[in-house]
Amino acid sequence: MTKHDPDLSLLFHALADATRRSILTRLAETPARVTDLAGPTGLRLPTVMRHLAVLEEAGLIVTSKDGRIRTCAIVPEAMEPARTWMDDQRAIWEGRLDRLNAYVMNVMKERAE
């Protein structure tokens, strides 16, 4: 079993929320001001700020402040641990399914004889 990775847990926790995924999708286009990110969500600014804090804690975004304007930008390489974990899981399950397929084919061949 894979060792528990707290960073991976933070990453999946951040991605578990539809609002945060929507914010990431928007930031994939270009960096944006917090007020611009808040508008389409229909949420109050303090709620959006909490979502942004979760994304920042997971390392998915960085924020900068210029005067009263806070700007957010995505950190695409932060997704790599999740991608690696999912690729590892895919390899495990593909191996299991290949062995199951071989077993079923063998049983069917034995029954046909």
PDB file of C-alpha atoms in Angstrom:
ATOM      1  CA  MET A   1       0.000   0.000   0.000  1.00  0.00           C
ATOM      2  CA  THR A   2       1.204   3.479  -0.825  1.00  0.00           C
ATOM      3  CA  LYS A   3       2.418   5.567   2.077  1.00  0.00           C
ATOM      4  CA  HIS A   4       0.013   8.332   3.097  1.00  0.00           C
ATOM      5  CA  ASP A   5       1.207  11.567   1.515  1.00  0.00           C
ATOM      6  CA  PRO A   6      -0.198  14.652   3.273  1.00  0.00           C
ATOM      7  CA  ASP A   7       0.618  16.878   0.278  1.00  0.00           C
ATOM      8  CA  LEU A   8      -1.368  14.572  -1.992  1.00  0.00           C
ATOM      9  CA  SER A   9      -4.249  14.687   0.482  1.00  0.00           C
ATOM     10  CA  LEU A  10      -4.187  18.494   0.418  1.00  0.00           C
ATOM     11  CA  LEU A  11      -4.182  18.413  -3.368  1.00  0.00           C
ATOM     12  CA  PHE A  12      -7.162  16.064  -3.639  1.00  0.00           C
ATOM     13  CA  HIS A  13      -9.013  18.001  -0.933  1.00  0.00           C
ATOM     14  CA  ALA A  14      -8.535  21.206  -2.925  1.00  0.00           C
ATOM     15  CA  LEU A  15      -9.722  19.526  -6.126  1.00  0.00           C
ATOM     16  CA  ALA A  16     -12.757  17.976  -4.424  1.00  0.00           C
ATOM     17  CA  ASP A  17     -14.770  21.182  -4.581  1.00  0.00           C
ATOM     18  CA  ALA A  18     -16.493  22.304  -7.792  1.00  0.00           C
ATOM     19  CA  THR A  19     -15.982  26.007  -7.044  1.00  0.00           C
ATOM     20  CA  ARG A  20     -12.239  25.509  -6.604  1.00  0.00           C
ATOM     21  CA  ARG A  21     -12.032  23.477  -9.818  1.00  0.00           C
ATOM     22  CA  SER A  22     -13.900  26.276 -11.601  1.00  0.00           C
ATOM     23  CA  ILE A  23     -11.427  28.822 -10.258  1.00  0.00           C
ATOM     24  CA  LEU A  24      -8.519  26.681 -11.466  1.00  0.00           C
ATOM     25  CA  THR A  25     -10.109  26.397 -14.899  1.00  0.00           C
ATOM     26  CA  ARG A  26     -10.400  30.181 -15.067  1.00  0.00           C
ATOM     27  CA  LEU A  27      -6.812  30.660 -13.890  1.00  0.00           C
ATOM     28  CA  ALA A  28      -5.557  28.224 -16.528  1.00  0.00           C
ATOM     29  CA  GLU A  29      -6.425  30.922 -19.086  1.00  0.00           C
ATOM     30  CA  THR A  30      -4.573  33.795 -17.409  1.00  0.00           C
ATOM     31  CA  PRO A  31      -3.901  35.174 -13.902  1.00  0.00           C
ATOM     32  CA  ALA A  32      -6.873  37.043 -12.451  1.00  0.00           C
ATOM     33  CA  ARG A  33      -7.817  39.425  -9.685  1.00  0.00           C
ATOM     34  CA  VAL A  34      -9.731  37.970  -6.752  1.00  0.00           C
ATOM     35  CA  THR A  35     -12.750  40.145  -7.537  1.00  0.00           C
ATOM     36  CA  ASP A  36     -12.782  38.791 -11.103  1.00  0.00           C
ATOM     37  CA  LEU A  37     -12.693  35.232  -9.773  1.00  0.00           C
ATOM     38  CA  ALA A  38     -15.474  35.935  -7.277  1.00  0.00           C
ATOM     39  CA  GLY A  39     -17.937  37.364  -9.791  1.00  0.00           C
ATOM     40  CA  PRO A  40     -18.933  34.209 -11.694  1.00  0.00           C
ATOM     41  CA  THR A  41     -19.215  32.110  -8.523  1.00  0.00           C
ATOM     42  CA  GLY A  42     -22.039  34.162  -7.031  1.00  0.00           C
ATOM     43  CA  LEU A  43     -20.323  33.772  -3.657  1.00  0.00           C
ATOM     44  CA  ARG A  44     -19.394  36.509  -1.238  1.00  0.00           C
ATOM     45  CA  LEU A  45     -15.785  37.649  -1.264  1.00  0.00           C
ATOM     46  CA  PRO A  46     -14.871  36.105   2.151  1.00  0.00           C
ATOM     47  CA  THR A  47     -16.095  32.711   0.917  1.00  0.00           C
ATOM     48  CA  VAL A  48     -14.060  32.986  -2.276  1.00  0.00           C
ATOM     49  CA  MET A  49     -11.031  33.990  -0.208  1.00  0.00           C
ATOM     50  CA  ARG A  50     -11.404  30.780   1.835  1.00  0.00           C
ATOM     51  CA  HIS A  51     -11.498  28.751  -1.400  1.00  0.00           C
ATOM     52  CA  LEU A  52      -8.390  30.555  -2.611  1.00  0.00           C
ATOM     53  CA  ALA A  53      -6.642  29.834   0.695  1.00  0.00           C
ATOM     54  CA  VAL A  54      -7.312  26.102   0.236  1.00  0.00           C
ATOM     55  CA  LEU A  55      -5.940  26.233  -3.313  1.00  0.00           C
ATOM     56  CA  GLU A  56      -2.882  28.152  -2.153  1.00  0.00           C
ATOM     57  CA  GLU A  57      -2.256  25.791   0.764  1.00  0.00           C
ATOM     58  CA  ALA A  58      -2.295  22.879  -1.701  1.00  0.00           C
ATOM     59  CA  GLY A  59       0.235  24.732  -3.851  1.00  0.00           C
ATOM     60  CA  LEU A  60      -2.126  24.957  -6.828  1.00  0.00           C
ATOM     61  CA  ILE A  61      -2.085  28.754  -6.978  1.00  0.00           C
ATOM     62  CA  VAL A  62       0.081  31.654  -5.892  1.00  0.00           C
ATOM     63  CA  THR A  63      -1.206  35.071  -5.000  1.00  0.00           C
ATOM     64  CA  SER A  64       0.439  38.463  -5.122  1.00  0.00           C
ATOM     65  CA  LYS A  65      -0.736  41.780  -3.813  1.00  0.00           C
ATOM     66  CA  ASP A  66      -0.187  45.153  -5.443  1.00  0.00           C
ATOM     67  CA  GLY A  67      -1.751  47.815  -3.259  1.00  0.00           C
ATOM     68  CA  ARG A  68      -5.337  46.708  -2.680  1.00  0.00           C
ATOM     69  CA  ILE A  69      -5.420  44.348  -5.661  1.00  0.00           C
ATOM     70  CA  ARG A  70      -4.721  40.668  -5.036  1.00  0.00           C
ATOM     71  CA  THR A  71      -3.949  38.618  -8.149  1.00  0.00           C
ATOM     72  CA  CYS A  72      -3.954  34.828  -8.399  1.00  0.00           C
ATOM     73  CA  ALA A  73      -2.037  32.619 -10.814  1.00  0.00           C
ATOM     74  CA  ILE A  74      -2.143  28.870 -11.325  1.00  0.00           C
ATOM     75  CA  VAL A  75       0.880  26.632 -10.634  1.00  0.00           C
ATOM     76  CA  PRO A  76       0.437  23.870 -13.253  1.00  0.00           C
ATOM     77  CA  GLU A  77       3.320  21.723 -12.006  1.00  0.00           C
ATOM     78  CA  ALA A  78       1.545  21.371  -8.650  1.00  0.00           C
ATOM     79  CA  MET A  79      -0.751  18.797 -10.303  1.00  0.00           C
ATOM     80  CA  GLU A  80       2.161  16.434 -10.992  1.00  0.00           C
ATOM     81  CA  PRO A  81       1.884  14.447  -7.698  1.00  0.00           C
ATOM     82  CA  ALA A  82      -1.785  13.718  -8.430  1.00  0.00           C
ATOM     83  CA  ARG A  83      -0.994  12.744 -12.017  1.00  0.00           C
ATOM     84  CA  THR A  84       1.811  10.442 -10.853  1.00  0.00           C
ATOM     85  CA  TRP A  85      -0.419   8.816  -8.233  1.00  0.00           C
ATOM     86  CA  MET A  86      -3.229   8.283 -10.756  1.00  0.00           C
ATOM     87  CA  ASP A  87      -0.788   6.838 -13.315  1.00  0.00           C
ATOM     88  CA  ASP A  88       0.511   4.419 -10.668  1.00  0.00           C
ATOM     89  CA  GLN A  89      -3.054   3.391  -9.793  1.00  0.00           C
ATOM     90  CA  ARG A  90      -3.914   2.917 -13.469  1.00  0.00           C
ATOM     91  CA  ALA A  91      -0.896   0.622 -13.918  1.00  0.00           C
ATOM     92  CA  ILE A  92      -1.925  -1.447 -10.894  1.00  0.00           C
ATOM     93  CA  TRP A  93      -5.512  -1.826 -12.095  1.00  0.00           C
ATOM     94  CA  GLU A  94      -4.551  -2.522 -15.690  1.00  0.00           C
ATOM     95  CA  GLY A  95      -2.274  -5.303 -14.421  1.00  0.00           C
ATOM     96  CA  ARG A  96      -5.101  -6.734 -12.329  1.00  0.00           C
ATOM     97  CA  LEU A  97      -7.524  -6.600 -15.238  1.00  0.00           C
ATOM     98  CA  ASP A  98      -4.989  -8.254 -17.555  1.00  0.00           C
ATOM     99  CA  ARG A  99      -4.537 -11.103 -15.047  1.00  0.00           C
ATOM    100  CA  LEU A 100      -8.309 -11.448 -14.665  1.00  0.00           C
ATOM    101  CA  ASN A 101      -8.726 -11.541 -18.439  1.00  0.00           C
ATOM    102  CA  ALA A 102      -6.039 -14.235 -18.746  1.00  0.00           C
ATOM    103  CA  TYR A 103      -7.734 -16.270 -16.004  1.00  0.00           C
ATOM    104  CA  VAL A 104     -11.171 -16.008 -17.619  1.00  0.00           C
ATOM    105  CA  MET A 105      -9.781 -16.930 -21.030  1.00  0.00           C
ATOM    106  CA  ASN A 106      -8.022 -19.940 -19.487  1.00  0.00           C
ATOM    107  CA  VAL A 107     -11.225 -21.094 -17.739  1.00  0.00           C
ATOM    108  CA  MET A 108     -13.195 -20.709 -20.983  1.00  0.00           C
ATOM    109  CA  LYS A 109     -10.558 -22.684 -22.885  1.00  0.00           C
ATOM    110  CA  GLU A 110     -10.614 -25.485 -20.290  1.00  0.00           C
ATOM    111  CA  ARG A 111     -14.402 -25.688 -20.437  1.00  0.00           C
ATOM    112  CA  ALA A 112     -14.336 -25.852 -24.238  1.00  0.00           C
ATOM    113  CA  GLU A 113     -11.976 -28.860 -24.190  1.00  0.00           C
TER     114      GLU A 113
END
